[in-house]
Coordinates of C-alpha atoms and ligand atoms in Angstrom, one line a residue:
X229 CA 86.4 146.3 162.1
X230 CA 90.0 147.4 161.7
X231 CA 91.8 147.4 158.3
X232 CA 94.4 144.5 158.9
X233 CA 98.0 145.2 159.4
X234 CA 101.2 143.3 160.2
X235 CA 102.8 144.3 163.4
X236 CA 104.9 142.8 166.3
X237 CA 101.8 140.9 167.3
X238 CA 100.1 140.3 164.0
X239 CA 100.8 138.5 160.9
X240 CA 99.2 139.3 157.5
X241 CA 99.3 137.7 154.1
X242 CA 97.0 138.2 151.1
X243 CA 95.2 135.4 149.2
X244 CA 95.0 137.4 145.8
X245 CA 96.2 136.0 142.7
X246 CA 94.4 133.3 140.3
X247 CA 91.5 131.3 141.6
X248 CA 89.1 128.9 140.3
X249 CA 85.9 130.0 139.0
X250 CA 82.5 128.4 138.0
X251 CA 78.9 129.7 137.5
X252 CA 76.5 127.9 139.8
X253 CA 74.4 126.3 137.0
X254 CA 74.1 122.6 138.5
X255 CA 72.5 121.1 141.6
X256 CA 76.2 119.9 142.5
X257 CA 77.8 120.6 145.6
X258 CA 80.1 123.3 145.1
X259 CA 81.1 124.2 149.0
X260 CA 83.4 121.0 149.1
X261 CA 85.2 121.8 145.7
X262 CA 84.3 121.8 142.2
X263 CA 85.2 121.5 138.6
X264 CA 86.4 125.1 137.2
X265 CA 85.1 126.5 134.3
X266 CA 87.6 129.1 134.1
X267 CA 90.6 130.6 136.1
X268 CA 89.7 134.1 137.6
X269 CA 91.8 137.0 138.9
X270 CA 91.1 138.1 142.7
X271 CA 90.7 140.9 143.1
X272 CA 88.7 141.8 140.0
X273 CA 85.2 141.8 138.6
X274 CA 84.6 138.9 136.6
X275 CA 82.2 140.2 134.1
X276 CA 84.8 141.5 131.6
X277 CA 87.5 139.0 131.8
X278 CA 86.1 136.5 129.5
X279 CA 85.0 136.6 125.9
X280 CA 81.5 134.7 126.3
X281 CA 78.5 137.0 126.8
X282 CA 77.0 134.5 129.3
X283 CA 79.8 135.2 131.7
X284 CA 79.6 138.9 131.3
X285 CA 75.9 139.3 132.4
X286 CA 75.9 136.6 134.7
X287 CA 74.7 137.7 138.0
X288 CA 73.4 134.7 140.0
X289 CA 75.5 132.3 141.9
X290 CA 79.2 132.1 141.0
X291 CA 81.8 130.1 142.9
X292 CA 85.5 130.8 143.8
X293 CA 88.0 128.6 145.1
X294 CA 91.6 128.2 146.1
X295 CA 93.8 126.4 148.4
X296 CA 96.3 127.9 151.0
X297 CA 98.7 126.5 153.6
X298 CA 99.4 127.8 156.9
X299 CA 102.9 127.6 158.3
X300 CA 103.1 126.0 161.7
X301 CA 104.5 129.0 163.6
X302 CA 100.9 130.3 163.5
X303 CA 99.6 127.3 165.0
X304 CA 99.1 129.1 168.5
X305 CA 97.6 132.4 167.1
X306 CA 94.1 133.4 166.4
X307 CA 93.5 133.4 162.7
X308 CA 91.2 135.7 160.7
X309 CA 89.9 135.4 157.2
X310 CA 89.0 138.8 155.7
X311 CA 87.3 140.0 152.4
X312 CA 87.4 143.9 151.4
X313 CA 84.2 143.0 149.6
X314 CA 82.0 140.7 147.6
X315 CA 79.3 142.0 145.5
X316 CA 76.4 141.6 146.5
X317 CA 76.2 138.8 148.8
X318 CA 78.8 136.0 149.8
X319 CA 78.8 132.7 151.4
X320 CA 82.2 131.4 152.8
X321 CA 83.2 127.8 153.2
X322 CA 86.4 126.7 154.7
X323 CA 87.1 123.0 154.3
X324 CA 83.6 122.2 153.5
X325 CA 82.4 124.0 156.6
X326 CA 80.2 127.3 156.4
X327 CA 81.8 130.1 158.0
X328 CA 79.0 132.6 157.4
X329 CA 77.9 135.1 154.9
X330 CA 77.7 138.8 154.2
X331 CA 75.1 140.9 152.3
X332 CA 75.5 144.3 150.8
X333 CA 78.5 144.6 148.8
X334 CA 81.2 147.1 149.1
X335 CA 82.0 146.8 152.6
X336 CA 84.6 144.4 154.4
X337 CA 83.7 141.3 156.4
X338 CA 85.7 138.5 158.2
X339 CA 85.6 135.2 160.0
X340 CA 87.7 133.9 162.8
X341 CA 88.7 130.6 161.5
X342 CA 91.1 129.3 164.5
X343 CA 89.0 126.6 164.9
X344 CA 88.7 125.2 161.5
X345 CA 91.9 125.8 159.8
X346 CA 94.1 123.0 159.2
X347 CA 97.9 123.1 159.8
X348 CA 98.8 119.4 158.6
X349 CA 97.5 120.0 154.9
X350 CA 96.1 122.6 152.5
X351 CA 93.0 124.4 153.4
X352 CA 90.2 124.8 150.8
X353 CA 88.3 128.0 150.5
X354 CA 85.3 128.2 148.6
X355 CA 83.3 131.5 148.3
X356 CA 79.9 131.9 146.8
X357 CA 79.2 135.1 145.3
X358 CA 75.5 136.2 144.1
X359 CA 74.8 139.6 142.6
X360 CA 71.1 139.1 142.4
X361 CA 69.5 142.5 143.0
X362 CA 65.8 143.0 144.1
X363 CA 63.7 145.6 145.6
X364 CA 65.2 144.6 149.0
X365 CA 68.6 145.2 148.2
X366 CA 70.8 148.4 148.3
X367 CA 70.9 149.3 145.4
X368 CA 67.9 147.8 144.0
X369 CA 67.6 145.8 140.7
X370 CA 65.4 143.3 138.8
X371 CA 62.6 145.6 139.0
X372 CA 61.2 143.6 135.9
X373 CA 61.8 146.7 133.5
X374 CA 58.5 148.3 134.4
X375 CA 58.1 152.1 133.6
X376 CA 57.9 152.5 137.4
X377 CA 61.4 151.1 138.1
X378 CA 62.6 154.7 137.1
X379 CA 64.7 156.5 134.6
X380 CA 66.9 153.7 133.6
X381 CA 64.2 151.2 133.4
X382 CA 64.3 148.8 130.2
X383 CA 68.1 148.3 130.2
X384 CA 70.2 145.1 130.2
X385 CA 71.1 143.9 132.8
X386 CA 68.0 145.0 134.5
X387 CA 69.3 147.8 136.9
X388 CA 67.5 151.1 137.7
X389 CA 71.0 152.9 137.8
X390 CA 73.6 154.0 135.3
X391 CA 76.6 151.8 135.9
X392 CA 77.2 148.4 135.1
X393 CA 76.5 145.9 137.9
X394 CA 80.0 144.6 138.2
X395 CA 80.4 141.4 140.6
X396 CA 82.7 139.0 142.2
X397 CA 85.4 139.3 144.7
X398 CA 86.4 142.8 143.5
X399 CA 88.7 143.7 146.8
X400 CA 91.5 142.1 148.6
X401 CA 91.2 138.7 150.6
X402 CA 93.6 138.4 153.4
X403 CA 94.5 136.2 156.5
X404 CA 95.6 138.0 159.4
X405 CA 96.6 136.8 162.9
X406 CA 96.6 138.0 166.4
X407 CA 97.4 136.5 169.8
X408 CA 94.5 134.4 171.2
X409 CA 94.8 136.0 174.5
X410 CA 93.6 139.5 173.5
X411 CA 93.1 141.6 170.3
X412 CA 92.1 144.9 169.5
X413 CA 88.6 144.9 167.9
X414 CA 87.6 148.5 167.0
X415 CA 89.3 152.0 167.2
X416 CA 87.1 155.2 167.0
X417 CA 89.1 158.3 166.5
X418 CA 88.0 161.9 167.0
X419 CA 90.0 164.9 166.8
X420 CA 89.8 168.8 167.3
X421 CA 92.3 171.5 168.0
X422 CA 92.5 174.6 170.4
X423 CA 95.2 177.0 169.4
X424 CA 98.3 174.9 168.4
X425 CA 97.2 171.9 170.5
X426 CA 95.5 169.0 168.8
X427 CA 93.0 166.9 170.6
X428 CA 92.6 163.3 170.2
X429 CA 90.0 161.0 171.7
X430 CA 90.2 157.4 171.2
X431 CA 87.1 154.9 172.1
X432 CA 88.4 151.3 171.6
X433 CA 86.8 147.9 172.2
X434 CA 88.9 144.9 173.1
X435 CA 88.4 141.2 173.2
X436 CA 90.2 139.0 175.8
X437 CA 92.4 139.2 178.8
X438 CA 94.1 142.4 178.4
X439 CA 93.9 145.0 181.5
X440 CA 95.7 147.9 180.3
X441 CA 96.3 149.9 177.0
X442 CA 99.2 152.0 176.2
X443 CA 98.8 154.6 173.5
X444 CA 101.6 156.8 172.1
X445 CA 101.4 159.0 169.0
X446 CA 104.6 158.4 167.1
X447 CA 106.9 161.3 166.7
X448 CA 105.2 163.6 169.7
X449 CA 105.1 163.5 173.3
X450 CA 101.6 162.4 173.3
X451 CA 101.1 159.2 175.5
X452 CA 98.6 157.6 178.0
X453 CA 98.2 154.3 179.6
X454 CA 94.7 153.6 180.6
X455 CA 92.6 150.7 182.2
X456 CA 90.6 148.3 180.0
X457 CA 87.0 147.5 181.7
X458 CA 84.2 145.5 180.3
X459 CA 86.2 145.0 176.9
X460 CA 86.6 149.0 176.3
X461 CA 88.8 151.7 177.1
X462 CA 88.9 155.5 176.1
X463 CA 91.8 157.9 176.1
X464 CA 92.1 161.6 175.6
X465 CA 95.5 162.8 174.4
X466 CA 96.9 166.3 173.5
X467 CA 99.4 166.9 170.8
X468 CA 101.4 170.2 171.2
X469 CA 102.4 172.1 168.0
X470 CA 99.9 170.2 166.2
X471 CA 100.2 170.0 162.5
X472 CA 96.7 170.0 161.0
X473 CA 95.6 167.6 158.2
X474 CA 94.7 170.0 155.2
X475 CA 94.5 169.7 151.2
X476 CA 97.7 171.2 150.8
X477 CA 99.5 169.5 153.7
X478 CA 97.9 166.0 154.4
X479 CA 99.6 165.4 157.6
X480 CA 99.0 162.2 159.2
X481 CA 99.8 160.9 162.8
X482 CA 100.0 157.4 163.9
X483 CA 98.8 156.3 167.2
X484 CA 100.4 153.0 168.5
X485 CA 98.0 151.2 170.5
X486 CA 99.5 148.4 172.9
X487 CA 97.2 145.9 175.0
X488 CA 99.0 144.6 178.0
X489 CA 98.1 141.9 180.6
X490 CA 98.5 142.5 184.4
X491 CA 102.2 141.7 184.2
X492 CA 102.9 144.2 181.5
X493 CA 103.4 141.7 178.8
X494 CA 102.4 142.8 175.1
X495 CA 99.4 141.1 173.8
X496 CA 98.4 143.3 170.8
X497 CA 99.9 146.1 168.9
X498 CA 98.1 148.2 166.4
X499 CA 98.8 151.4 164.6
X500 CA 96.0 153.6 163.9
X501 CA 96.5 156.3 161.7
X502 CA 94.6 159.7 161.9
X503 CA 94.8 163.4 160.8
X504 CA 93.8 166.5 163.0
X505 CA 91.2 168.5 161.5
X506 CA 87.7 169.8 162.0
X507 CA 84.7 169.9 159.2
X508 CA 81.6 171.8 159.8
X509 CA 78.9 173.8 157.8
X510 CA 78.3 177.3 159.1
X511 CA 75.9 179.5 157.4
X512 CA 76.6 179.1 153.7
X513 CA 80.2 177.8 153.8
X514 CA 81.6 174.7 154.5
X515 CA 84.7 175.1 156.8
X516 CA 87.6 172.8 157.0
X517 CA 89.9 173.8 159.9
X518 CA 87.6 176.8 160.3
X519 CA 88.4 178.0 156.8
X520 CA 85.8 177.9 153.9
X521 CA 86.5 175.4 151.3
X522 CA 84.8 175.4 147.9
X523 CA 84.4 171.9 146.7
X524 CA 85.8 171.4 143.0
X525 CA 85.9 168.1 141.5
X526 CA 83.9 165.2 140.3
X527 CA 81.3 162.4 141.0
X528 CA 83.4 159.1 140.0
X529 CA 83.2 155.4 139.4
X530 CA 85.3 152.6 140.6
X531 CA 85.5 151.5 136.7
X532 CA 88.3 150.3 134.4
X533 CA 88.8 148.0 131.4
X534 CA 88.9 144.4 131.9
X535 CA 88.9 144.5 135.7
X536 CA 85.8 146.5 136.1
X537 CA 85.4 147.7 139.9
X538 CA 88.3 145.3 140.9
X539 CA 90.9 147.0 143.0
X540 CA 93.8 148.1 141.1
X541 CA 96.6 150.4 142.5
X542 CA 97.9 151.5 139.2
X543 CA 94.4 153.1 138.2
X544 CA 93.9 154.7 141.7
X545 CA 97.2 156.4 141.4
X546 CA 96.6 157.5 138.0
X547 CA 93.1 158.8 139.0
X548 CA 94.7 160.7 141.6
X549 CA 97.3 161.8 139.6
X550 CA 94.8 163.3 137.2
X551 CA 92.9 165.0 140.2
X552 CA 96.0 166.8 141.2
X553 CA 96.9 167.6 137.7
X554 CA 93.4 169.3 137.0
X555 CA 93.6 171.1 140.4
X556 CA 90.5 169.3 141.8
X557 CA 90.3 169.1 145.6
X558 CA 87.5 166.6 146.1
X559 CA 85.2 163.9 144.9
X560 CA 82.4 161.8 145.8
X561 CA 82.6 158.2 145.9
X562 CA 79.4 157.8 143.9
X563 CA 77.6 155.7 144.1
X564 CA 78.8 153.2 146.7
X565 CA 81.8 153.0 149.0
X566 CA 85.1 152.8 147.2
X567 CA 87.8 150.5 148.3
X568 CA 89.7 151.0 151.7
X569 CA 92.9 151.4 149.8
X570 CA 91.6 154.1 147.8
X571 CA 90.3 156.1 151.0
X572 CA 93.8 155.6 152.5
X573 CA 95.4 157.2 149.3
X574 CA 93.1 160.2 149.5
X575 CA 94.2 160.5 153.2
X576 CA 97.8 160.5 152.3
X577 CA 97.3 162.8 149.4
X578 CA 94.7 165.3 150.7
X579 CA 91.9 164.9 148.5
X580 CA 88.5 165.6 150.3
X581 CA 85.9 162.8 149.9
X582 CA 82.1 162.7 150.2
X583 CA 81.6 159.2 151.1
X584 CA 78.2 157.7 149.7
X585 CA 76.2 154.6 150.6
X586 CA 75.5 152.3 147.8
X587 CA 71.9 153.5 147.6
X588 CA 71.6 154.7 144.1
X589 CA 68.0 155.3 142.7
X590 CA 65.9 153.9 145.7
X591 CA 62.5 154.0 144.3
X592 CA 59.7 154.1 146.9
X593 CA 57.3 152.6 144.4
X594 CA 59.4 149.3 145.6
X595 CA 60.5 150.1 149.2
X596 CA 59.7 147.9 152.0
X597 CA 61.0 147.3 155.5
X598 CA 63.9 145.0 154.0
X599 CA 65.1 147.8 151.8
X600 CA 65.3 150.0 154.7
X601 CA 66.9 147.4 156.8
X602 CA 69.7 146.8 154.4
X603 CA 70.0 150.7 153.7
X604 CA 70.7 151.0 157.5
X605 CA 73.1 148.1 157.7
X606 CA 75.4 149.2 154.9
X607 CA 75.4 152.7 155.9
X608 CA 76.3 151.7 159.3
X609 CA 79.1 149.5 158.1
X610 CA 80.4 152.5 155.9
X611 CA 80.6 154.7 158.8
X612 CA 82.2 152.2 161.0
X613 CA 84.9 151.6 158.0
X614 CA 85.8 155.1 157.1
X615 CA 85.1 157.2 160.3
X616 CA 88.9 157.5 161.1
X617 CA 89.8 158.7 157.7
X618 CA 90.5 162.5 157.6
X619 CA 89.7 162.7 153.9
X620 CA 86.0 161.8 154.6
X621 CA 84.5 165.2 155.1
X622 CA 80.8 164.4 154.5
X623 CA 78.6 161.4 154.5
X624 CA 75.9 161.0 151.5
X625 CA 73.1 158.7 152.5
X626 CA 71.7 158.2 149.1
X627 CA 71.8 159.2 145.5
X628 CA 68.6 160.3 143.4
X629 CA 65.8 158.4 145.6
X630 CA 62.1 159.3 144.7
X631 CA 62.4 161.6 147.6
X632 CA 59.5 163.7 146.4
X633 CA 57.1 161.0 148.0
X634 CA 55.8 161.3 151.5
X635 CA 56.8 157.7 152.3
X636 CA 60.3 159.0 151.8
X637 CA 60.3 161.3 154.9
X638 CA 60.2 158.7 157.9
X639 CA 62.8 156.4 155.7
X640 CA 65.3 159.3 155.5
X641 CA 64.8 160.5 158.8
X642 CA 66.1 157.0 160.0
X643 CA 69.1 157.1 157.9
X644 CA 70.1 160.5 159.0
X645 CA 69.5 159.8 162.7
X646 CA 71.5 156.7 162.2
X647 CA 74.5 159.0 161.1
X648 CA 74.1 161.4 163.8
X649 CA 74.1 158.8 166.5
X650 CA 77.2 157.4 165.1
X651 CA 79.3 160.4 164.0
X652 CA 78.7 164.1 165.0
X653 CA 81.9 165.3 163.7
X654 CA 80.9 165.5 159.9
X655 CA 78.0 167.1 158.0
X656 CA 75.5 164.7 156.5
X657 CA 73.8 164.9 153.0
X658 CA 71.6 163.2 150.8
X659 CA 71.8 163.7 146.8
X660 CA 68.7 164.7 145.2
X661 CA 67.3 165.2 141.5
X662 CA 63.9 166.2 143.0
X663 CA 64.6 170.0 143.2
X664 CA 61.9 172.0 144.7
X665 CA 59.8 168.7 145.1
X666 CA 62.3 167.2 147.4
X667 CA 60.6 166.3 150.8
X668 CA 63.8 165.2 153.0
X669 CA 66.1 168.1 152.6
X670 CA 65.3 169.2 156.2
X671 CA 67.1 166.1 157.8
X672 CA 70.4 167.2 156.0
X673 CA 73.1 169.7 156.7
X674 CA 73.9 170.6 153.0
X675 CA 71.4 170.2 149.9
X676 CA 73.3 168.3 147.3
X677 CA 71.7 168.4 143.8
X678 CA 72.2 166.8 140.4
X679 CA 71.2 169.1 137.5
X680 CA 71.5 168.5 133.8
X681 CA 70.3 171.8 131.8
X682 CA 71.7 171.6 128.5
X683 CA 71.7 168.0 128.4
X684 CA 68.5 166.2 129.4
X685 CA 66.6 169.3 129.7
X686 CA 67.3 172.2 127.2
X687 CA 69.5 170.2 124.9
X688 CA 72.0 172.2 122.9
X689 CA 70.9 175.6 124.3
X690 CA 73.8 177.0 126.5
X691 CA 72.3 180.4 127.3
X692 CA 68.7 179.1 128.1
X693 CA 70.5 176.3 130.2
X694 CA 72.3 178.8 132.1
X695 CA 69.1 180.9 132.6
X696 CA 67.2 177.8 133.8
X697 CA 70.1 176.9 136.4
X698 CA 70.2 180.4 137.6
X699 CA 66.3 180.3 138.3
X700 CA 66.3 177.0 139.9
X701 CA 69.2 177.5 142.1
X702 CA 67.7 180.9 143.5
X703 CA 64.4 179.0 144.1
X704 CA 65.9 176.2 145.6
X705 CA 68.0 178.3 148.1
X706 CA 64.8 180.6 148.9
X707 CA 62.8 177.4 149.6
X708 CA 65.1 175.2 151.6
X709 CA 67.6 177.9 153.2
X710 CA 70.7 175.5 153.0
X711 CA 73.9 175.8 151.3
X712 CA 73.8 173.9 147.9
X713 CA 76.5 171.6 146.5
X714 CA 76.1 170.7 143.0
X715 CA 77.0 167.2 143.0
X716 CA 76.2 166.4 139.0
X717 CA 76.0 168.4 135.9
X718 CA 77.7 167.6 132.5
X719 CA 77.3 166.4 129.0
X720 CA 78.2 163.0 127.2
X721 CA 81.0 163.8 124.8
X722 CA 82.7 161.7 122.3
X723 CA 86.5 162.4 122.6
X724 CA 87.6 163.4 119.3
X725 CA 84.2 164.7 118.0
X726 CA 84.5 168.3 117.2
X727 CA 81.8 170.8 116.1
X728 CA 81.9 174.6 115.4
X729 CA 79.1 176.1 116.6
X730 CA 79.3 173.5 119.3
X731 CA 76.5 170.9 119.5
X732 CA 75.8 168.0 121.9
X733 CA 78.4 165.3 122.2
X734 CA 81.3 167.3 120.8
X735 CA 84.3 168.3 123.0
X736 CA 83.2 172.0 122.0
X737 CA 80.0 171.5 123.7
X738 CA 81.0 169.7 126.8
X739 CA 83.5 172.5 127.3
X740 CA 81.3 175.6 126.7
X741 CA 78.3 173.9 128.8
X742 CA 80.4 173.1 131.8
X743 CA 82.4 176.3 131.7
X744 CA 79.3 178.4 131.4
X745 CA 77.2 176.8 134.1
X746 CA 80.1 176.9 136.6
X747 CA 79.9 180.7 136.0
X748 CA 76.3 180.7 137.0
X749 CA 77.2 178.5 140.1
X750 CA 79.6 181.1 141.2
X751 CA 77.4 183.8 141.0
X752 CA 75.6 182.3 144.0
X753 CA 77.2 182.9 147.4
X754 CA 75.3 179.9 148.7
X755 CA 76.8 177.3 146.4
X756 CA 79.6 175.5 148.2
X757 CA 81.0 173.2 145.4
X758 CA 80.9 172.1 141.9
X759 CA 81.2 168.5 141.1
X760 CA 81.1 167.4 137.3
X761 CA 79.5 164.3 136.2
X762 CA 81.8 162.4 135.5
X763 CA 85.7 162.3 136.4
X764 CA 85.9 159.6 133.5
X765 CA 83.8 157.6 131.0
X766 CA 82.4 154.5 132.5
X767 CA 80.8 151.1 131.6
X768 CA 76.9 151.0 132.0
X769 CA 74.2 148.5 131.3
X770 CA 72.8 148.3 127.5
X771 CA 70.2 150.6 126.6
X772 CA 69.6 153.0 123.6
X773 CA 70.9 156.1 125.2
X774 CA 74.5 154.8 126.0
X775 CA 77.0 154.2 123.2
X776 CA 79.7 151.9 124.8
X777 CA 78.6 153.4 128.3
X778 CA 78.4 157.0 129.8
X779 CA 80.5 159.4 128.0
X780 CA 80.1 162.2 130.4
X781 CA 83.9 162.0 131.5
X782 CA 86.1 164.8 131.7
X783 CA 88.7 162.2 131.0
X784 CA 88.2 159.1 128.8
X785 CA 88.0 155.6 130.1
X786 CA 91.6 155.3 129.4
X787 CA 92.4 158.3 131.6
X788 CA 93.6 160.9 128.9
X789 CA 91.8 164.5 129.0
X790 CA 89.1 165.9 126.8
X791 CA 89.1 169.4 125.9
X792 CA 87.3 170.6 128.9
X793 CA 90.1 169.1 131.3
X794 CA 92.4 171.8 130.1
X795 CA 89.8 174.7 130.9
X796 CA 89.0 173.2 134.2
X797 CA 92.7 173.0 135.2
X798 CA 93.2 176.8 134.6
X799 CA 89.7 177.6 136.5
X800 CA 90.7 175.3 139.4
X801 CA 94.1 176.5 139.7
X802 CA 92.9 179.5 141.7
X803 CA 90.9 178.8 144.7
X804 CA 87.4 180.3 144.8
X805 CA 87.8 181.6 148.3
X806 CA 91.1 183.1 149.5
Ligands
GCB903 C1 72.5 160.9 137.2 C2 72.8 159.9 138.0 C3 74.2 159.3 137.7 C4 74.1 159.1 136.0 C5 73.9 160.5 135.5 C6 73.7 160.4 133.9 O1 71.7 161.7 137.7 O2 73.1 160.2 139.5 O3 74.3 157.9 138.2 O4 75.3 158.4 135.4 O5 72.8 161.2 136.1 O6 74.8 160.7 133.3 O7 72.6 160.3 133.5

């Protein structure tokens, strides 16, 4: 599915703004219109907009509605309604008619509404959202708080993971048009280079009557015209004197793709952005354009006051500003696909992403075939969505599954196989907390591990925590013989709490622990990256170990630095490999 854009042949407008909202708490039919309980913002999570606890923790059916009018000049166009994401599942009705649904939040979906849209009066759009999680959803939820439900069992709402289950229409809603005769459906870009010549391969799917595709890479001499057959075409282009995409020079190219009919008339035009770069794991190094890169940065969340996980360009800009300020070069989109707009910013600003499926805390006590099906589906949708983004350098198929159980082995093999069948240009990983007991590391290029010495184990004792980490890293490498990426470590810290000598929860403790543990990681040549948990404080479900959320942020939830940020800024100013 393409990201929507306005071109010579396509129109685009957004349906964001203020919509009507109601919880589904009667048997009434909502699909043909309903009495609003509230007004709601789109995009936004609905949970923190209102003052009533009942709205905040509401996770079953909710309804959104609004009207829109289409101008008559679009009468002869193909019209598509597109959602950036609705968590966790959506059903969409236009003028009372069910268009379809989508499951697994965090990925986009769209409907061709050409045949049911009206031009002579306003159209009524009603969307049912539902964030009920179960053992068959990814992520799981509502596991009845039983102890087997894992480390976060017993919290409210009932989620086995450590972030608030925000819900609603959290990303943009748009209408775009194409010509009815033909339109470009999908574009897959792959790039490499030989010497100073960049190589671009395009694989595209097309609908309708176009017979030829003309491709030109803007501001270069690269162009090609190819035949379309069976609704598809492929093209290979060379870019002389290529400027690679890199962290310090995130150079982007634009491939203009035009679909033509037999007479040479333009039917569709779309511009696909791309960067020329390679990424691979070789020995104990992650190589970007053939040069070793050490990952320094964070695990993160889409999370902010009031809007929850709703897309907000200002927050995104501020977050990337802080990443640049602190000299980070990367982050993991823990624990789900972030908005398309955020990925685009990373492409533009040269930030490296480890793009993660929304499979956090998969618990094999509860997994069945449906869980695997949902997991494969959303992983496939994520790869399809982000594959053309140069900033995405690695796929992470899951975070902290109970991957020490035999049943996890065939499950994760299928996930790794799916990724490799779709994309052979990026390494694949799975983030584990099972250490020496992990049974699925063999399927992945990099061993990504979450470790909390000095916090969950060996609390308050930095010297012992260092010794523990040193020992564990050596044993893991000896056993698995893979480069190790530390995807999480850190300490909850209340901004403004100080203590000398340092003790848990103080800014001094977070600073000392993080800086000392990094020292140990850097003793080991096989460690390819240090990602601190977390970039910023974030909201969680309620339980007795979280005081107003998770406080492991290097920045506060308001995006101001804690003490450790200043130390990291100095350390990260000098790249580890030169
Ligand atoms: C983890 C999880 C992360 C939690 C973190 C913590 O291992 O991957 O989602 O937020 O620990 O702070 O406990």
